[in-house]
Amino acid sequence: MTRINLTVDGAKVADDVEPRLLLVQYLRDKLGKTGTVIGCDTSNCGACTVHLDGTSVKSCNVLAVQADGAEVTTIEGLAATYDGGELHPVQESFRECHGLQCGYCTPGMIMQSVALLNENPKPTEQEIRLGLEGNLCRCTGYHNIVRAVQHASGQAEEMHA
């Protein structure tokens, strides 16, 4: 067992974990953060995307011990990172633009979209599609997901003005 200390969604946590425990398993099984889903378990689908010290990572590809000392933000803690509403603006845009179908990919898509917009606040449609590569939607609802990111960046209003 290895002792880890991290901050998850603003709360400090400490645990003894098996060195082989994946971050996604730690978040879900130890902390009950089930909004972070396990899709493929091989880092191909992006459903488990979280922010690790502000950078999006696929948590099925990170060991919990690698996150020691880090700050982790999950979909469940995302709204708290934004001061101004019950939902983060990207969460609100996904709701407004129907950027979800079955919802399985939605947490990862939203976390990756937030990271994309932090790096590039006004991405083109092509930049959005490239920025979301590695996050798969089984329902193939990409059109509305891209539209939701454009809406969150304030570009949907500009396109319709």
PDB file of C-alpha atoms in Angstrom:
ATOM      1  CA  MET A   1       0.000   0.000   0.000  1.00  0.00           C
ATOM      2  CA  THR A   2       1.108   3.514  -0.773  1.00  0.00           C
ATOM      3  CA  ARG A   3      -0.144   6.646   0.946  1.00  0.00           C
ATOM      4  CA  ILE A   4      -1.543   9.353  -1.338  1.00  0.00           C
ATOM      5  CA  ASN A   5      -2.727  12.858  -0.557  1.00  0.00           C
ATOM      6  CA  LEU A   6      -4.685  14.851  -3.091  1.00  0.00           C
ATOM      7  CA  THR A   7      -7.399  17.403  -3.476  1.00  0.00           C
ATOM      8  CA  VAL A   8     -10.493  16.165  -5.271  1.00  0.00           C
ATOM      9  CA  ASP A   9     -13.175  18.681  -6.187  1.00  0.00           C
ATOM     10  CA  GLY A  10     -11.838  21.038  -3.552  1.00  0.00           C
ATOM     11  CA  ALA A  11     -11.705  18.493  -0.715  1.00  0.00           C
ATOM     12  CA  LYS A  12      -8.435  17.174   0.659  1.00  0.00           C
ATOM     13  CA  VAL A  13      -8.298  13.376   0.785  1.00  0.00           C
ATOM     14  CA  ALA A  14      -5.690  10.887   1.937  1.00  0.00           C
ATOM     15  CA  ASP A  15      -5.722   7.127   1.488  1.00  0.00           C
ATOM     16  CA  ASP A  16      -3.559   4.067   1.372  1.00  0.00           C
ATOM     17  CA  VAL A  17      -3.910   2.529  -2.080  1.00  0.00           C
ATOM     18  CA  GLU A  18      -2.511  -0.344  -4.065  1.00  0.00           C
ATOM     19  CA  PRO A  19       0.204   1.036  -6.384  1.00  0.00           C
ATOM     20  CA  ARG A  20      -1.614  -0.466  -9.383  1.00  0.00           C
ATOM     21  CA  LEU A  21      -4.965   1.222  -8.615  1.00  0.00           C
ATOM     22  CA  LEU A  22      -6.111   3.447 -11.479  1.00  0.00           C
ATOM     23  CA  LEU A  23      -7.174   7.007 -10.740  1.00  0.00           C
ATOM     24  CA  VAL A  24     -10.630   6.339 -12.212  1.00  0.00           C
ATOM     25  CA  GLN A  25     -11.084   3.376  -9.881  1.00  0.00           C
ATOM     26  CA  TYR A  26      -9.959   5.449  -6.917  1.00  0.00           C
ATOM     27  CA  LEU A  27     -12.367   8.263  -7.785  1.00  0.00           C
ATOM     28  CA  ARG A  28     -15.319   5.928  -8.302  1.00  0.00           C
ATOM     29  CA  ASP A  29     -14.743   3.163  -5.768  1.00  0.00           C
ATOM     30  CA  LYS A  30     -13.063   5.006  -2.901  1.00  0.00           C
ATOM     31  CA  LEU A  31     -14.557   8.491  -3.228  1.00  0.00           C
ATOM     32  CA  GLY A  32     -17.911   7.699  -4.853  1.00  0.00           C
ATOM     33  CA  LYS A  33     -17.284  10.066  -7.771  1.00  0.00           C
ATOM     34  CA  THR A  34     -19.323   7.952 -10.166  1.00  0.00           C
ATOM     35  CA  GLY A  35     -19.835  10.823 -12.602  1.00  0.00           C
ATOM     36  CA  THR A  36     -16.422   9.872 -13.961  1.00  0.00           C
ATOM     37  CA  VAL A  37     -17.290   6.795 -15.964  1.00  0.00           C
ATOM     38  CA  ILE A  38     -15.241   3.864 -17.157  1.00  0.00           C
ATOM     39  CA  GLY A  39     -15.811   3.392 -20.846  1.00  0.00           C
ATOM     40  CA  CYS A  40     -13.158   1.334 -22.561  1.00  0.00           C
ATOM     41  CA  ASP A  41     -10.614   1.020 -19.717  1.00  0.00           C
ATOM     42  CA  THR A  42      -7.863   1.456 -22.322  1.00  0.00           C
ATOM     43  CA  SER A  43      -7.799   5.271 -22.750  1.00  0.00           C
ATOM     44  CA  ASN A  44      -9.428   5.088 -26.170  1.00  0.00           C
ATOM     45  CA  CYS A  45     -12.855   6.599 -25.452  1.00  0.00           C
ATOM     46  CA  GLY A  46     -12.230   9.516 -23.060  1.00  0.00           C
ATOM     47  CA  ALA A  47     -15.333   8.892 -20.936  1.00  0.00           C
ATOM     48  CA  CYS A  48     -13.128   8.999 -17.816  1.00  0.00           C
ATOM     49  CA  THR A  49     -11.581  12.420 -18.559  1.00  0.00           C
ATOM     50  CA  VAL A  50     -10.836  14.548 -15.489  1.00  0.00           C
ATOM     51  CA  HIS A  51      -8.589  17.528 -14.851  1.00  0.00           C
ATOM     52  CA  LEU A  52      -5.319  16.808 -13.077  1.00  0.00           C
ATOM     53  CA  ASP A  53      -3.722  20.078 -11.966  1.00  0.00           C
ATOM     54  CA  GLY A  54      -5.794  21.809 -14.629  1.00  0.00           C
ATOM     55  CA  THR A  55      -4.829  19.504 -17.491  1.00  0.00           C
ATOM     56  CA  SER A  56      -7.308  17.028 -18.947  1.00  0.00           C
ATOM     57  CA  VAL A  57      -6.253  13.413 -18.547  1.00  0.00           C
ATOM     58  CA  LYS A  58      -7.897  10.092 -19.106  1.00  0.00           C
ATOM     59  CA  SER A  59      -8.100   8.791 -15.565  1.00  0.00           C
ATOM     60  CA  CYS A  60      -8.049   5.163 -16.722  1.00  0.00           C
ATOM     61  CA  ASN A  61      -4.530   5.865 -17.941  1.00  0.00           C
ATOM     62  CA  VAL A  62      -3.218   7.381 -14.689  1.00  0.00           C
ATOM     63  CA  LEU A  63      -2.367   5.513 -11.531  1.00  0.00           C
ATOM     64  CA  ALA A  64      -3.773   6.938  -8.324  1.00  0.00           C
ATOM     65  CA  VAL A  65      -0.232   7.133  -6.931  1.00  0.00           C
ATOM     66  CA  GLN A  66       0.762   9.324  -9.904  1.00  0.00           C
ATOM     67  CA  ALA A  67      -1.857  11.831  -8.758  1.00  0.00           C
ATOM     68  CA  ASP A  68      -0.305  12.107  -5.303  1.00  0.00           C
ATOM     69  CA  GLY A  69      -0.117  15.763  -4.316  1.00  0.00           C
ATOM     70  CA  ALA A  70      -2.244  16.874  -7.252  1.00  0.00           C
ATOM     71  CA  GLU A  71      -5.565  18.627  -7.565  1.00  0.00           C
ATOM     72  CA  VAL A  72      -8.230  16.621  -9.377  1.00  0.00           C
ATOM     73  CA  THR A  73     -11.445  18.082 -10.743  1.00  0.00           C
ATOM     74  CA  THR A  74     -14.205  15.710 -11.802  1.00  0.00           C
ATOM     75  CA  ILE A  75     -17.483  16.422 -13.563  1.00  0.00           C
ATOM     76  CA  GLU A  76     -19.074  16.515 -10.126  1.00  0.00           C
ATOM     77  CA  GLY A  77     -16.789  19.306  -8.967  1.00  0.00           C
ATOM     78  CA  LEU A  78     -16.706  21.279 -12.206  1.00  0.00           C
ATOM     79  CA  ALA A  79     -19.587  23.624 -11.389  1.00  0.00           C
ATOM     80  CA  ALA A  80     -17.808  24.698  -8.204  1.00  0.00           C
ATOM     81  CA  THR A  81     -14.900  25.972 -10.331  1.00  0.00           C
ATOM     82  CA  TYR A  82     -17.200  28.562 -11.850  1.00  0.00           C
ATOM     83  CA  ASP A  83     -18.681  31.368  -9.829  1.00  0.00           C
ATOM     84  CA  GLY A  84     -21.986  32.277 -11.333  1.00  0.00           C
ATOM     85  CA  GLY A  85     -24.486  29.467 -11.479  1.00  0.00           C
ATOM     86  CA  GLU A  86     -25.480  25.967 -10.607  1.00  0.00           C
ATOM     87  CA  LEU A  87     -23.775  24.561 -13.706  1.00  0.00           C
ATOM     88  CA  HIS A  88     -20.474  25.400 -15.367  1.00  0.00           C
ATOM     89  CA  PRO A  89     -21.121  27.295 -18.643  1.00  0.00           C
ATOM     90  CA  VAL A  90     -20.023  24.240 -20.671  1.00  0.00           C
ATOM     91  CA  GLN A  91     -22.417  22.005 -18.735  1.00  0.00           C
ATOM     92  CA  GLU A  92     -25.173  24.558 -19.359  1.00  0.00           C
ATOM     93  CA  SER A  93     -24.318  24.673 -23.081  1.00  0.00           C
ATOM     94  CA  PHE A  94     -24.450  20.877 -23.380  1.00  0.00           C
ATOM     95  CA  ARG A  95     -27.910  21.009 -21.783  1.00  0.00           C
ATOM     96  CA  GLU A  96     -29.044  23.939 -23.927  1.00  0.00           C
ATOM     97  CA  CYS A  97     -27.736  22.514 -27.230  1.00  0.00           C
ATOM     98  CA  HIS A  98     -28.694  18.890 -26.566  1.00  0.00           C
ATOM     99  CA  GLY A  99     -25.025  17.907 -26.604  1.00  0.00           C
ATOM    100  CA  LEU A 100     -25.829  14.541 -25.101  1.00  0.00           C
ATOM    101  CA  GLN A 101     -27.799  11.519 -26.137  1.00  0.00           C
ATOM    102  CA  CYS A 102     -27.333   8.460 -23.953  1.00  0.00           C
ATOM    103  CA  GLY A 103     -25.054  10.571 -21.727  1.00  0.00           C
ATOM    104  CA  TYR A 104     -22.298   8.018 -21.326  1.00  0.00           C
ATOM    105  CA  CYS A 105     -19.598  10.140 -22.962  1.00  0.00           C
ATOM    106  CA  THR A 106     -20.947  13.419 -21.605  1.00  0.00           C
ATOM    107  CA  PRO A 107     -18.750  13.791 -18.487  1.00  0.00           C
ATOM    108  CA  GLY A 108     -15.588  13.196 -20.505  1.00  0.00           C
ATOM    109  CA  MET A 109     -16.770  15.391 -23.379  1.00  0.00           C
ATOM    110  CA  ILE A 110     -17.543  18.251 -21.002  1.00  0.00           C
ATOM    111  CA  MET A 111     -14.229  17.968 -19.149  1.00  0.00           C
ATOM    112  CA  GLN A 112     -12.303  17.872 -22.445  1.00  0.00           C
ATOM    113  CA  SER A 113     -14.341  20.800 -23.793  1.00  0.00           C
ATOM    114  CA  VAL A 114     -13.534  22.885 -20.716  1.00  0.00           C
ATOM    115  CA  ALA A 115      -9.830  22.123 -21.186  1.00  0.00           C
ATOM    116  CA  LEU A 116     -10.088  23.011 -24.876  1.00  0.00           C
ATOM    117  CA  LEU A 117     -11.778  26.342 -24.121  1.00  0.00           C
ATOM    118  CA  ASN A 118      -9.223  27.146 -21.424  1.00  0.00           C
ATOM    119  CA  GLU A 119      -6.485  26.796 -24.048  1.00  0.00           C
ATOM    120  CA  ASN A 120      -8.430  28.352 -26.917  1.00  0.00           C
ATOM    121  CA  PRO A 121     -11.445  30.449 -25.865  1.00  0.00           C
ATOM    122  CA  LYS A 122     -12.695  30.935 -29.443  1.00  0.00           C
ATOM    123  CA  PRO A 123     -11.935  27.739 -31.364  1.00  0.00           C
ATOM    124  CA  THR A 124     -13.130  27.182 -34.897  1.00  0.00           C
ATOM    125  CA  GLU A 125     -15.383  24.219 -35.630  1.00  0.00           C
ATOM    126  CA  GLN A 126     -12.349  22.330 -36.941  1.00  0.00           C
ATOM    127  CA  GLU A 127     -10.333  23.160 -33.811  1.00  0.00           C
ATOM    128  CA  ILE A 128     -13.220  21.913 -31.650  1.00  0.00           C
ATOM    129  CA  ARG A 129     -13.386  18.647 -33.586  1.00  0.00           C
ATOM    130  CA  LEU A 130      -9.611  18.216 -33.284  1.00  0.00           C
ATOM    131  CA  GLY A 131      -9.679  19.183 -29.608  1.00  0.00           C
ATOM    132  CA  LEU A 132     -12.262  16.506 -28.876  1.00  0.00           C
ATOM    133  CA  GLU A 133     -10.395  13.761 -30.702  1.00  0.00           C
ATOM    134  CA  GLY A 134      -9.896  10.877 -28.350  1.00  0.00           C
ATOM    135  CA  ASN A 135     -13.305  11.391 -26.792  1.00  0.00           C
ATOM    136  CA  LEU A 136     -15.802   9.122 -28.477  1.00  0.00           C
ATOM    137  CA  CYS A 137     -19.587   9.377 -28.579  1.00  0.00           C
ATOM    138  CA  ARG A 138     -21.190   5.993 -29.098  1.00  0.00           C
ATOM    139  CA  CYS A 139     -24.381   7.701 -30.255  1.00  0.00           C
ATOM    140  CA  THR A 140     -22.393   9.768 -32.811  1.00  0.00           C
ATOM    141  CA  GLY A 141     -23.971  12.981 -31.542  1.00  0.00           C
ATOM    142  CA  TYR A 142     -20.942  15.023 -32.499  1.00  0.00           C
ATOM    143  CA  HIS A 143     -22.882  17.792 -34.269  1.00  0.00           C
ATOM    144  CA  ASN A 144     -24.638  18.928 -31.107  1.00  0.00           C
ATOM    145  CA  ILE A 145     -21.512  18.438 -29.007  1.00  0.00           C
ATOM    146  CA  VAL A 146     -19.567  20.777 -31.320  1.00  0.00           C
ATOM    147  CA  ARG A 147     -22.510  23.185 -31.270  1.00  0.00           C
ATOM    148  CA  ALA A 148     -22.492  23.096 -27.453  1.00  0.00           C
ATOM    149  CA  VAL A 149     -18.790  24.004 -27.360  1.00  0.00           C
ATOM    150  CA  GLN A 150     -19.407  26.838 -29.818  1.00  0.00           C
ATOM    151  CA  HIS A 151     -22.294  28.005 -27.627  1.00  0.00           C
ATOM    152  CA  ALA A 152     -20.127  27.864 -24.497  1.00  0.00           C
ATOM    153  CA  SER A 153     -17.480  29.964 -26.231  1.00  0.00           C
ATOM    154  CA  GLY A 154     -20.080  32.569 -27.156  1.00  0.00           C
ATOM    155  CA  GLN A 155     -19.729  31.845 -30.853  1.00  0.00           C
ATOM    156  CA  ALA A 156     -23.197  30.375 -31.406  1.00  0.00           C
ATOM    157  CA  GLU A 157     -24.726  33.788 -30.824  1.00  0.00           C
ATOM    158  CA  GLU A 158     -22.183  35.363 -33.189  1.00  0.00           C
ATOM    159  CA  MET A 159     -23.031  32.848 -35.929  1.00  0.00           C
ATOM    160  CA  HIS A 160     -26.749  33.631 -35.624  1.00  0.00           C
ATOM    161  CA  ALA A 161     -26.372  37.436 -35.293  1.00  0.00           C
TER     162      ALA A 161
END
